[in-house]
mmCIF file with all atom_site columns, C-alpha atoms in Angstrom:
data_model
loop_
_atom_site.group_PDB
_atom_site.id
_atom_site.type_symbol
_atom_site.label_atom_id
_atom_site.label_alt_id
_atom_site.label_comp_id
_atom_site.label_asym_id
_atom_site.label_entity_id
_atom_site.label_seq_id
_atom_site.pdbx_PDB_ins_code
_atom_site.Cartn_x
_atom_site.Cartn_y
_atom_site.Cartn_z
_atom_site.occupancy
_atom_site.B_iso_or_equiv
_atom_site.pdbx_formal_charge
_atom_site.auth_seq_id
_atom_site.auth_comp_id
_atom_site.auth_asym_id
_atom_site.auth_atom_id
_atom_site.pdbx_PDB_model_num
ATOM 1   C CA . MET A 1 1   ? 105.183 120.323 107.444 1.00 41.00 ? 868  MET A CA 1
ATOM 2   C CA . SER A 1 2   ? 101.984 121.535 105.524 1.00 43.00 ? 869  SER A CA 1
ATOM 3   C CA . GLY A 1 3   ? 101.019 120.825 101.905 1.00 49.00 ? 870  GLY A CA 1
ATOM 4   C CA . MET A 1 4   ? 103.381 117.670 101.602 1.00 60.00 ? 871  MET A CA 1
ATOM 5   C CA . LYS A 1 5   ? 100.738 115.067 102.475 1.00 65.00 ? 872  LYS A CA 1
ATOM 6   C CA . ILE A 1 6   ? 101.106 111.845 99.817  1.00 69.00 ? 873  ILE A CA 1
ATOM 7   C CA . ALA A 1 7   ? 99.190  112.648 96.272  1.00 69.00 ? 874  ALA A CA 1
ATOM 8   C CA . GLY A 1 8   ? 97.155  109.632 95.993  1.00 67.00 ? 875  GLY A CA 1
ATOM 9   C CA . LEU A 1 9   ? 97.433  106.346 98.051  1.00 64.00 ? 876  LEU A CA 1
ATOM 10  C CA . MET A 1 10  ? 98.176  103.640 95.414  1.00 74.00 ? 877  MET A CA 1
ATOM 11  C CA . ASN A 1 11  ? 99.863  106.353 93.200  1.00 81.00 ? 878  ASN A CA 1
ATOM 12  C CA . PRO A 1 12  ? 103.292 105.120 92.520  1.00 82.00 ? 879  PRO A CA 1
ATOM 13  C CA . SER A 1 13  ? 104.184 108.664 90.513  1.00 88.00 ? 880  SER A CA 1
ATOM 14  C CA . ARG A 1 14  ? 107.812 110.766 90.060  1.00 90.00 ? 881  ARG A CA 1
ATOM 15  C CA . ASP A 1 15  ? 106.555 113.118 92.092  1.00 91.00 ? 882  ASP A CA 1
ATOM 16  C CA . ASN A 1 16  ? 104.886 110.965 95.030  1.00 92.00 ? 883  ASN A CA 1
ATOM 17  C CA . ILE A 1 17  ? 108.355 108.906 94.837  1.00 95.00 ? 884  ILE A CA 1
ATOM 18  C CA . GLU A 1 18  ? 110.645 112.220 94.845  1.00 95.00 ? 885  GLU A CA 1
ATOM 19  C CA . LEU A 1 19  ? 108.454 113.493 98.311  1.00 94.00 ? 886  LEU A CA 1
ATOM 20  C CA . ILE A 1 20  ? 108.728 109.994 100.205 1.00 95.00 ? 887  ILE A CA 1
ATOM 21  C CA . PHE A 1 21  ? 112.140 110.342 99.588  1.00 97.00 ? 888  PHE A CA 1
ATOM 22  C CA . GLU A 1 22  ? 112.236 114.396 100.758 1.00 96.00 ? 889  GLU A CA 1
ATOM 23  C CA . CYS A 1 23  ? 110.303 113.050 103.844 1.00 95.00 ? 890  CYS A CA 1
ATOM 24  C CA . ILE A 1 24  ? 112.620 110.873 104.636 1.00 97.00 ? 891  ILE A CA 1
ATOM 25  C CA . HIS A 1 25  ? 115.318 113.077 103.862 1.00 97.00 ? 892  HIS A CA 1
ATOM 26  C CA . LYS A 1 26  ? 114.200 116.113 106.642 1.00 96.00 ? 893  LYS A CA 1
ATOM 27  C CA . VAL A 1 27  ? 113.599 112.879 108.945 1.00 96.00 ? 894  VAL A CA 1
ATOM 28  C CA . THR A 1 28  ? 116.836 111.089 108.845 1.00 97.00 ? 895  THR A CA 1
ATOM 29  C CA . GLY A 1 29  ? 119.197 113.664 107.375 1.00 97.00 ? 896  GLY A CA 1
ATOM 30  C CA . VAL A 1 30  ? 119.694 111.700 104.113 1.00 97.00 ? 897  VAL A CA 1
ATOM 31  C CA . THR A 1 31  ? 119.876 113.038 101.023 1.00 97.00 ? 898  THR A CA 1
ATOM 32  C CA . LYS A 1 32  ? 117.777 110.111 97.944  1.00 97.00 ? 899  LYS A CA 1
ATOM 33  C CA . GLU A 1 33  ? 121.571 110.301 96.257  1.00 97.00 ? 900  GLU A CA 1
ATOM 34  C CA . GLN A 1 34  ? 122.684 109.088 99.382  1.00 97.00 ? 901  GLN A CA 1
ATOM 35  C CA . ALA A 1 35  ? 120.496 106.239 100.202 1.00 97.00 ? 902  ALA A CA 1
ATOM 36  C CA . ILE A 1 36  ? 120.374 104.912 97.062  1.00 97.00 ? 903  ILE A CA 1
ATOM 37  C CA . THR A 1 37  ? 124.326 104.637 96.954  1.00 96.00 ? 904  THR A CA 1
ATOM 38  C CA . LYS A 1 38  ? 125.638 100.727 97.484  1.00 93.00 ? 905  LYS A CA 1
ATOM 39  C CA . ASN A 1 39  ? 126.511 102.236 100.600 1.00 94.00 ? 906  ASN A CA 1
ATOM 40  C CA . ARG A 1 40  ? 125.759 100.178 104.046 1.00 94.00 ? 907  ARG A CA 1
ATOM 41  C CA . GLN A 1 41  ? 126.115 103.376 106.662 1.00 96.00 ? 908  GLN A CA 1
ATOM 42  C CA . ARG A 1 42  ? 123.616 102.614 109.200 1.00 96.00 ? 909  ARG A CA 1
ATOM 43  C CA . ASN A 1 43  ? 121.783 105.547 108.267 1.00 97.00 ? 910  ASN A CA 1
ATOM 44  C CA . ARG A 1 44  ? 121.467 104.908 104.549 1.00 97.00 ? 911  ARG A CA 1
ATOM 45  C CA . VAL A 1 45  ? 120.430 101.286 104.767 1.00 97.00 ? 912  VAL A CA 1
ATOM 46  C CA . VAL A 1 46  ? 117.256 102.726 107.365 1.00 97.00 ? 913  VAL A CA 1
ATOM 47  C CA . ALA A 1 47  ? 116.574 105.359 104.387 1.00 97.00 ? 914  ALA A CA 1
ATOM 48  C CA . ARG A 1 48  ? 116.596 103.207 101.901 1.00 97.00 ? 915  ARG A CA 1
ATOM 49  C CA . ASN A 1 49  ? 114.258 100.746 104.034 1.00 97.00 ? 916  ASN A CA 1
ATOM 50  C CA . PHE A 1 50  ? 112.244 103.282 104.859 1.00 97.00 ? 917  PHE A CA 1
ATOM 51  C CA . ALA A 1 51  ? 111.608 103.951 101.201 1.00 97.00 ? 918  ALA A CA 1
ATOM 52  C CA . ALA A 1 52  ? 111.242 100.716 100.367 1.00 96.00 ? 919  ALA A CA 1
ATOM 53  C CA . VAL A 1 53  ? 108.653 99.677  102.581 1.00 95.00 ? 920  VAL A CA 1
ATOM 54  C CA . LEU A 1 54  ? 106.537 102.980 101.708 1.00 95.00 ? 921  LEU A CA 1
ATOM 55  C CA . MET A 1 55  ? 106.853 102.233 97.420  1.00 95.00 ? 922  MET A CA 1
ATOM 56  C CA . ARG A 1 56  ? 105.563 99.050  98.941  1.00 93.00 ? 923  ARG A CA 1
ATOM 57  C CA . GLU A 1 57  ? 102.739 99.810  101.146 1.00 90.00 ? 924  GLU A CA 1
ATOM 58  C CA . VAL A 1 58  ? 101.468 103.281 100.184 1.00 90.00 ? 925  VAL A CA 1
ATOM 59  C CA . LEU A 1 59  ? 102.657 103.901 96.073  1.00 91.00 ? 926  LEU A CA 1
ATOM 60  C CA . GLY A 1 60  ? 101.929 100.196 95.561  1.00 91.00 ? 927  GLY A CA 1
ATOM 61  C CA . MET A 1 61  ? 104.832 99.227  93.849  1.00 93.00 ? 928  MET A CA 1
ATOM 62  C CA . GLY A 1 62  ? 106.251 96.474  92.955  1.00 94.00 ? 929  GLY A CA 1
ATOM 63  C CA . LEU A 1 63  ? 109.726 94.479  94.427  1.00 94.00 ? 930  LEU A CA 1
ATOM 64  C CA . VAL A 1 64  ? 111.075 95.575  91.317  1.00 95.00 ? 931  VAL A CA 1
ATOM 65  C CA . GLU A 1 65  ? 110.537 98.681  90.743  1.00 96.00 ? 932  GLU A CA 1
ATOM 66  C CA . ILE A 1 66  ? 111.179 99.317  93.987  1.00 97.00 ? 933  ILE A CA 1
ATOM 67  C CA . GLY A 1 67  ? 114.344 97.655  93.891  1.00 96.00 ? 934  GLY A CA 1
ATOM 68  C CA . GLN A 1 68  ? 115.289 99.822  90.159  1.00 97.00 ? 935  GLN A CA 1
ATOM 69  C CA . GLU A 1 69  ? 113.893 103.580 92.365  1.00 96.00 ? 936  GLU A CA 1
ATOM 70  C CA . LEU A 1 70  ? 116.671 102.409 95.016  1.00 97.00 ? 937  LEU A CA 1
ATOM 71  C CA . GLY A 1 71  ? 119.636 102.121 92.494  1.00 95.00 ? 938  GLY A CA 1
ATOM 72  C CA . GLY A 1 72  ? 118.817 98.622  90.702  1.00 96.00 ? 939  GLY A CA 1
ATOM 73  C CA . ARG A 1 73  ? 118.384 96.700  92.888  1.00 96.00 ? 940  ARG A CA 1
ATOM 74  C CA . ASN A 1 74  ? 116.803 93.023  92.920  1.00 94.00 ? 941  ASN A CA 1
ATOM 75  C CA . HIS A 1 75  ? 113.674 91.973  94.116  1.00 92.00 ? 942  HIS A CA 1
ATOM 76  C CA . ALA A 1 76  ? 115.816 90.032  97.039  1.00 93.00 ? 943  ALA A CA 1
ATOM 77  C CA . THR A 1 77  ? 117.496 92.846  98.627  1.00 95.00 ? 944  THR A CA 1
ATOM 78  C CA . MET A 1 78  ? 113.584 94.727  98.187  1.00 95.00 ? 945  MET A CA 1
ATOM 79  C CA . ILE A 1 79  ? 112.617 91.280  99.978  1.00 94.00 ? 946  ILE A CA 1
ATOM 80  C CA . HIS A 1 80  ? 115.628 91.792  102.957 1.00 94.00 ? 947  HIS A CA 1
ATOM 81  C CA . ALA A 1 81  ? 114.674 94.954  103.363 1.00 95.00 ? 948  ALA A CA 1
ATOM 82  C CA . LEU A 1 82  ? 111.100 94.550  104.066 1.00 93.00 ? 949  LEU A CA 1
ATOM 83  C CA . LYS A 1 83  ? 112.469 92.304  106.451 1.00 93.00 ? 950  LYS A CA 1
ATOM 84  C CA . ALA A 1 84  ? 114.830 94.295  107.870 1.00 94.00 ? 951  ALA A CA 1
ATOM 85  C CA . HIS A 1 85  ? 112.274 97.071  108.438 1.00 94.00 ? 952  HIS A CA 1
ATOM 86  C CA . GLY A 1 86  ? 109.795 94.432  110.468 1.00 91.00 ? 953  GLY A CA 1
ATOM 87  C CA . MET A 1 87  ? 112.483 92.998  112.287 1.00 92.00 ? 954  MET A CA 1
ATOM 88  C CA . ASP A 1 88  ? 113.945 96.917  113.591 1.00 94.00 ? 955  ASP A CA 1
ATOM 89  C CA . HIS A 1 89  ? 109.377 98.645  113.366 1.00 91.00 ? 956  HIS A CA 1
ATOM 90  C CA . ASP A 1 90  ? 108.991 95.658  116.537 1.00 89.00 ? 957  ASP A CA 1
ATOM 91  C CA . ASN A 1 91  ? 111.884 95.645  118.331 1.00 91.00 ? 958  ASN A CA 1
ATOM 92  C CA . ASP A 1 92  ? 114.109 99.438  117.747 1.00 92.00 ? 959  ASP A CA 1
ATOM 93  C CA . PRO A 1 93  ? 111.260 102.257 119.328 1.00 91.00 ? 960  PRO A CA 1
ATOM 94  C CA . LYS A 1 94  ? 113.575 104.979 117.906 1.00 94.00 ? 961  LYS A CA 1
ATOM 95  C CA . TYR A 1 95  ? 113.661 103.170 114.212 1.00 94.00 ? 962  TYR A CA 1
ATOM 96  C CA . ALA A 1 96  ? 109.801 102.868 114.526 1.00 92.00 ? 963  ALA A CA 1
ATOM 97  C CA . TRP A 1 97  ? 109.552 106.706 115.855 1.00 92.00 ? 964  TRP A CA 1
ATOM 98  C CA . ARG A 1 98  ? 111.260 108.219 112.577 1.00 95.00 ? 965  ARG A CA 1
ATOM 99  C CA . PHE A 1 99  ? 109.050 105.882 110.642 1.00 94.00 ? 966  PHE A CA 1
ATOM 100 C CA . LYS A 1 100 ? 106.068 107.155 112.269 1.00 92.00 ? 967  LYS A CA 1
ATOM 101 C CA . GLU A 1 101 ? 107.525 110.926 111.792 1.00 92.00 ? 968  GLU A CA 1
ATOM 102 C CA . VAL A 1 102 ? 107.535 110.395 107.546 1.00 94.00 ? 969  VAL A CA 1
ATOM 103 C CA . MET A 1 103 ? 104.550 108.678 107.689 1.00 91.00 ? 970  MET A CA 1
ATOM 104 C CA . MET A 1 104 ? 103.027 111.801 109.487 1.00 90.00 ? 971  MET A CA 1
ATOM 105 C CA . MET A 1 105 ? 104.495 114.297 107.485 1.00 90.00 ? 972  MET A CA 1
ATOM 106 C CA . LEU A 1 106 ? 103.594 112.262 104.325 1.00 90.00 ? 973  LEU A CA 1
ATOM 107 C CA . GLY A 1 107 ? 100.185 112.234 105.315 1.00 86.00 ? 974  GLY A CA 1
ATOM 108 C CA . VAL A 1 108 ? 99.610  108.843 105.739 1.00 84.00 ? 975  VAL A CA 1
ATOM 109 C CA . GLY A 1 109 ? 99.926  108.271 109.311 1.00 68.00 ? 976  GLY A CA 1
ATOM 110 C CA . SER A 1 110 ? 96.424  107.244 109.767 1.00 52.00 ? 977  SER A CA 1
ATOM 111 C CA . TYR A 1 111 ? 96.482  105.361 107.054 1.00 46.00 ? 978  TYR A CA 1
ATOM 112 C CA . ILE A 1 112 ? 98.860  103.026 106.818 1.00 49.00 ? 979  ILE A CA 1
ATOM 113 C CA . VAL A 1 113 ? 99.355  99.676  110.182 1.00 45.00 ? 980  VAL A CA 1
ATOM 114 C CA . LEU A 1 114 ? 101.849 97.440  109.040 1.00 50.00 ? 981  LEU A CA 1
ATOM 115 C CA . GLU A 1 115 ? 101.634 93.845  109.928 1.00 51.00 ? 982  GLU A CA 1
ATOM 116 C CA . TYR A 1 116 ? 104.859 93.127  109.907 1.00 50.00 ? 983  TYR A CA 1
ATOM 117 C CA . THR A 1 117 ? 103.932 89.071  110.620 1.00 49.00 ? 984  THR A CA 1
ATOM 118 C CA . GLY A 1 118 ? 103.874 86.740  108.351 1.00 56.00 ? 985  GLY A CA 1
ATOM 119 C CA . ILE A 1 119 ? 105.538 90.054  105.888 1.00 57.00 ? 986  ILE A CA 1
ATOM 120 C CA . ILE A 1 120 ? 107.152 87.056  103.605 1.00 58.00 ? 987  ILE A CA 1
ATOM 121 C CA . ASP A 1 121 ? 104.721 85.138  103.487 1.00 63.00 ? 988  ASP A CA 1
ATOM 122 C CA . LYS A 1 122 ? 102.788 88.008  102.003 1.00 64.00 ? 989  LYS A CA 1
ATOM 123 C CA . ILE A 1 123 ? 105.224 88.801  99.644  1.00 64.00 ? 990  ILE A CA 1
ATOM 124 C CA . GLU A 1 124 ? 106.200 85.186  98.570  1.00 64.00 ? 991  GLU A CA 1
ATOM 125 C CA . LYS A 1 125 ? 102.330 85.185  97.700  1.00 67.00 ? 992  LYS A CA 1
ATOM 126 C CA . ASP A 1 126 ? 102.631 88.855  95.669  1.00 66.00 ? 993  ASP A CA 1
ATOM 127 C CA . LEU A 1 127 ? 105.630 86.981  93.546  1.00 63.00 ? 994  LEU A CA 1
ATOM 128 C CA . SER A 1 128 ? 103.782 84.189  92.644  1.00 64.00 ? 995  SER A CA 1
ATOM 129 C CA . ARG A 1 129 ? 101.002 86.226  91.094  1.00 62.00 ? 996  ARG A CA 1
ATOM 130 C CA . GLN A 1 130 ? 104.055 87.968  89.232  1.00 57.00 ? 997  GLN A CA 1
ATOM 131 C CA . LEU A 1 131 ? 106.040 85.557  88.145  1.00 53.00 ? 998  LEU A CA 1
ATOM 132 C CA . PRO A 1 132 ? 105.496 82.962  85.173  1.00 54.00 ? 999  PRO A CA 1
ATOM 133 C CA . VAL A 1 133 ? 103.972 79.769  85.467  1.00 52.00 ? 1000 VAL A CA 1
ATOM 134 C CA . GLU A 1 134 ? 106.970 76.887  84.111  1.00 52.00 ? 1001 GLU A CA 1
ATOM 135 C CA . GLN A 1 135 ? 105.595 74.790  81.658  1.00 54.00 ? 1002 GLN A CA 1
ATOM 136 C CA . ASN A 1 136 ? 107.083 71.418  80.826  1.00 51.00 ? 1003 ASN A CA 1
#
C-alpha cells in the first residue's frame, strides 16, 4: 500500500478526504457512495463511523463539516457516530483491528492514539466553542 499516506495531518483537503474513503473501501469493501447513503447496513455504518473519526481526529474537521461529507448528516448524528465508534472499538476486536488497518494505510497508525473515555466531554467542549452565546 505504498504511496497512500495522508498529505499532512490536520489538512482537510479534498485529496485527503478521498484518500480516507479509498482506504476504508480497501478494508471494508464499502465505497464512498455506499457509505454516505442513509442505509443502515452494519458494514456501511462501520465505514461511516471510520470516516467520521478519521476526519475529526486526523484532519481536524468540525462535526458540521464531517456531516456534510457524510451525506448531509447533522452534528448530533456525528456525535452519535463518534460515541458508537468508541464503544465498538473498545468492545469488538475485529472492528478495532480493521480501524487500525485503515490508519496504517493512511500512515497515521503511530500518530493517532484515540482516547474514547470522556469523548462526549471533549465533543461538548468543542461544541461550546463553536456555538454562539445566547444574549438576553
